[in-house]
mmCIF file of C-alpha atoms in Angstrom:
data_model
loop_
_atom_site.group_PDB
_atom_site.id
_atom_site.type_symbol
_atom_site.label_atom_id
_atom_site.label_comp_id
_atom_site.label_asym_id
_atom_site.label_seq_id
_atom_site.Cartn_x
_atom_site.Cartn_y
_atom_site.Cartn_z
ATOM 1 C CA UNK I 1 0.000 0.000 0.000
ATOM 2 C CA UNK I 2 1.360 3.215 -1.126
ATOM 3 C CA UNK I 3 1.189 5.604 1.564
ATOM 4 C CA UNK I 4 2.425 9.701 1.606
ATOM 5 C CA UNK I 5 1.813 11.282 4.896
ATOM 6 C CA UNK I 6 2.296 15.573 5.146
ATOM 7 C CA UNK I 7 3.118 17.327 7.798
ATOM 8 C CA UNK I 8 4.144 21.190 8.638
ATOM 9 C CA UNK I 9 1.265 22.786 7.432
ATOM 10 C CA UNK I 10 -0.372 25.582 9.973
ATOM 11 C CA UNK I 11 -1.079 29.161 10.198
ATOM 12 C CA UNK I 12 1.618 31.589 9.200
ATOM 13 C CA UNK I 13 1.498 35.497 8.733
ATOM 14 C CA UNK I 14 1.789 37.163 5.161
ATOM 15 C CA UNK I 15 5.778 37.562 4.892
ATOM 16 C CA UNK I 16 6.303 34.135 6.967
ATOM 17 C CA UNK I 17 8.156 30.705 6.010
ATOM 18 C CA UNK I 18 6.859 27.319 6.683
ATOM 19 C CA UNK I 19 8.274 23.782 5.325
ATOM 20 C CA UNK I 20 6.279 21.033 4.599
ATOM 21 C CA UNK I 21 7.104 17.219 4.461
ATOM 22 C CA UNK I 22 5.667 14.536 2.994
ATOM 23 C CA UNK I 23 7.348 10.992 3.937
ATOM 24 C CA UNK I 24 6.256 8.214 1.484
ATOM 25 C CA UNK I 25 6.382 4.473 2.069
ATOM 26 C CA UNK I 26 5.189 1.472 -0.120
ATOM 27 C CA UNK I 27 7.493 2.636 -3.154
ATOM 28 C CA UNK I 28 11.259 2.520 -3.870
ATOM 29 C CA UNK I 29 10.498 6.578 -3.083
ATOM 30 C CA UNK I 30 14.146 6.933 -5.340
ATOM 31 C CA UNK I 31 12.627 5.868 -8.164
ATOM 32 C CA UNK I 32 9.841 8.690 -8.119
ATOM 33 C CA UNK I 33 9.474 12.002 -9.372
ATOM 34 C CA UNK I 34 7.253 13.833 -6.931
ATOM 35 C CA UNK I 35 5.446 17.129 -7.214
ATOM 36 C CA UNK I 36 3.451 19.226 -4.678
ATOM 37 C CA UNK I 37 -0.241 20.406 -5.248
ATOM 38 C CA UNK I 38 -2.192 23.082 -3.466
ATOM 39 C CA UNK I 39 -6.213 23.708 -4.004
ATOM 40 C CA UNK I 40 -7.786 27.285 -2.648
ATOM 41 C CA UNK I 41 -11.065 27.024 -1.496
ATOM 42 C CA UNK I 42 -13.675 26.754 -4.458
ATOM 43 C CA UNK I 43 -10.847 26.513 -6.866
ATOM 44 C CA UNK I 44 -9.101 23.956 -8.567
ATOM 45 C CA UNK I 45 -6.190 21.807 -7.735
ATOM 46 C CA UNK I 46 -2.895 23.555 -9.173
ATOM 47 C CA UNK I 47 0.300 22.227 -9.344
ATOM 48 C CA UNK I 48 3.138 24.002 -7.256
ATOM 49 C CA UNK I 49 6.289 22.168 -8.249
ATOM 50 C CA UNK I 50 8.407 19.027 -8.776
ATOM 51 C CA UNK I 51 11.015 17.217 -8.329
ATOM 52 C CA UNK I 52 13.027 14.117 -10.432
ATOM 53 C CA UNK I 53 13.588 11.147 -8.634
ATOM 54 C CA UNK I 54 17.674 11.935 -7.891
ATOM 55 C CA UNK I 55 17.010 15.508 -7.004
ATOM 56 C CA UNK I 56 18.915 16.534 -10.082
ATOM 57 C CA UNK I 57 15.971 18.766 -11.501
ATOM 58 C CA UNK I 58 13.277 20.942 -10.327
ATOM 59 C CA UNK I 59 10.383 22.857 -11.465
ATOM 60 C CA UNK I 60 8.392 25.544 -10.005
ATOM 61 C CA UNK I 61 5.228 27.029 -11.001
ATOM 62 C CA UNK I 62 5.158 30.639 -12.111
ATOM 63 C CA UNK I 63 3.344 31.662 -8.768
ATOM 64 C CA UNK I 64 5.582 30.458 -6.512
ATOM 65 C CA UNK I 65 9.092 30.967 -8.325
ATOM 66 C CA UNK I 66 12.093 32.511 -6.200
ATOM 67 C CA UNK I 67 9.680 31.530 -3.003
ATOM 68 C CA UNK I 68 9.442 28.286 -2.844
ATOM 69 C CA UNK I 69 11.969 25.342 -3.203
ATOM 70 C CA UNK I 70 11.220 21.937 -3.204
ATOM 71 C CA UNK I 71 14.051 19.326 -2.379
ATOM 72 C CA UNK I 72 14.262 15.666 -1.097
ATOM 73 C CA UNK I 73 16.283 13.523 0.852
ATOM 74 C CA UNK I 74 15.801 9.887 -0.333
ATOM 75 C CA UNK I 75 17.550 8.466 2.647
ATOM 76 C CA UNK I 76 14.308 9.133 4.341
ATOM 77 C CA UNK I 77 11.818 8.918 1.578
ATOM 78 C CA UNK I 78 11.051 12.449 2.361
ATOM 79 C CA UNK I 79 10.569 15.464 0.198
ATOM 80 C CA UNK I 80 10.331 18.856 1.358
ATOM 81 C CA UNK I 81 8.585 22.116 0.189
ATOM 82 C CA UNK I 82 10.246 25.410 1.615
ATOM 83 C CA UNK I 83 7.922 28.088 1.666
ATOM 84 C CA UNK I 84 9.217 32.147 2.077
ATOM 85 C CA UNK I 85 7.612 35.099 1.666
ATOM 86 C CA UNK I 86 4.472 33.620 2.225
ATOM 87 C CA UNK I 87 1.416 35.940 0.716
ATOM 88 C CA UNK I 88 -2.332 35.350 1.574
ATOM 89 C CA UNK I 89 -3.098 33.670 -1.975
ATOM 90 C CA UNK I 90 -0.493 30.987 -1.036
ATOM 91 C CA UNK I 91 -3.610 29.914 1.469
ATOM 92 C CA UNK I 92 -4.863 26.311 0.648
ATOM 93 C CA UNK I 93 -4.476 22.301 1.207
ATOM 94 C CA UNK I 94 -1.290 20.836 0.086
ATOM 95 C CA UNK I 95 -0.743 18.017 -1.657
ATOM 96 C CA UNK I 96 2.111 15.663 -2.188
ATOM 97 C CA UNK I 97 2.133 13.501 -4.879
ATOM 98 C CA UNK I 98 4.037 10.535 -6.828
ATOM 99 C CA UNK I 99 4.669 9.134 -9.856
ATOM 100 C CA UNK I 100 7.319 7.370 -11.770
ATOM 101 C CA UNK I 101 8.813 8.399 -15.383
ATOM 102 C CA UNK I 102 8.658 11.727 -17.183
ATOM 103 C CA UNK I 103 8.137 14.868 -14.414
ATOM 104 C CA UNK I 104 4.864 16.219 -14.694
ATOM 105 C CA UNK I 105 2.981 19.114 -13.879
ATOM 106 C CA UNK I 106 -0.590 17.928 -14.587
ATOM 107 C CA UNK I 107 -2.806 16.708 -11.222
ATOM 108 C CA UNK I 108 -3.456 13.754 -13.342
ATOM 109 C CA UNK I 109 0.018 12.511 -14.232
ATOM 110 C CA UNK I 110 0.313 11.282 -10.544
ATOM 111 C CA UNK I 111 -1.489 8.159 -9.375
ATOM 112 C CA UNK I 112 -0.324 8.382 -5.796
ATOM 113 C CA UNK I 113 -1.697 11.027 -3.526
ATOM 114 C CA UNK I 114 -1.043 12.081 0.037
ATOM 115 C CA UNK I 115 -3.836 13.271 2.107
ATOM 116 C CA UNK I 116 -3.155 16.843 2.364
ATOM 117 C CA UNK I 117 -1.932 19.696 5.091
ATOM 118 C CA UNK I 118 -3.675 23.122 5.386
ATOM 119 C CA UNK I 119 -1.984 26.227 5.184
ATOM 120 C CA UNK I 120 -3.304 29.189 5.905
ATOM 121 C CA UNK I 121 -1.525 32.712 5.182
ATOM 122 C CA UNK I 122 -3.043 35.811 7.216
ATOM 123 C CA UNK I 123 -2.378 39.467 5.904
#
């Protein structure tokens, strides 16, 4: 059973840094590209940004470019989003995510799917 599990979300003030994990079990987690997903309330999912199964490349999504980072430590089938300069639109559930191949930015390129941590940003 494939299993992601995130933790660090919370409540943060506009200007703030938070860093989320997401520890994955059931996979060889070295073998996986992973990506992390955020949905606002009443909109849709969107992806944030990726990560190749080595660590070698990364990809961020226009939004959150130059303030977030995403990195992973496969010793402990962990990856990590870094979140600076929070701003109140960064407020939503994130999502963690797996997959194996070609990164991908598209919520249905992953079949694997953590459970989600709230953030919330106030201004």
């Amino acid at each position: 059973q494939v299993l992601l599990v995130e933790t660090g979300g919370g409540l943060v003030q506009a200007g703030g840094s938070l860093r989320l994990s997401c520890a994955a079990s059931g996979i060889t987690f070295s073998l996986y590209q992973m990506g992390w997903f955020r949905q606002a309330p009443g909109k849709e999912r969107e992806f944030v940004a990726a990560i190749t199964s080595t660590g070698g490349s990364t990809y961020n999504s226009d939004s959150v470019k130059g303030r977030f980072t995403i990195y992973r430590d496969n010793a402990k089938n962990t990856v990590y989003l870094r979140m600076n300069s929070l701003k109140a639109e960064d407020t939503a559930d994130y999502y963690c995510a797996a997959r194996i191949g070609n990164l991908r930015v598209g919520v249905n390129g992953y079949p694997y799917w953590g459970q989600g941590t709230q953030v919330t940003v106030s201004s």
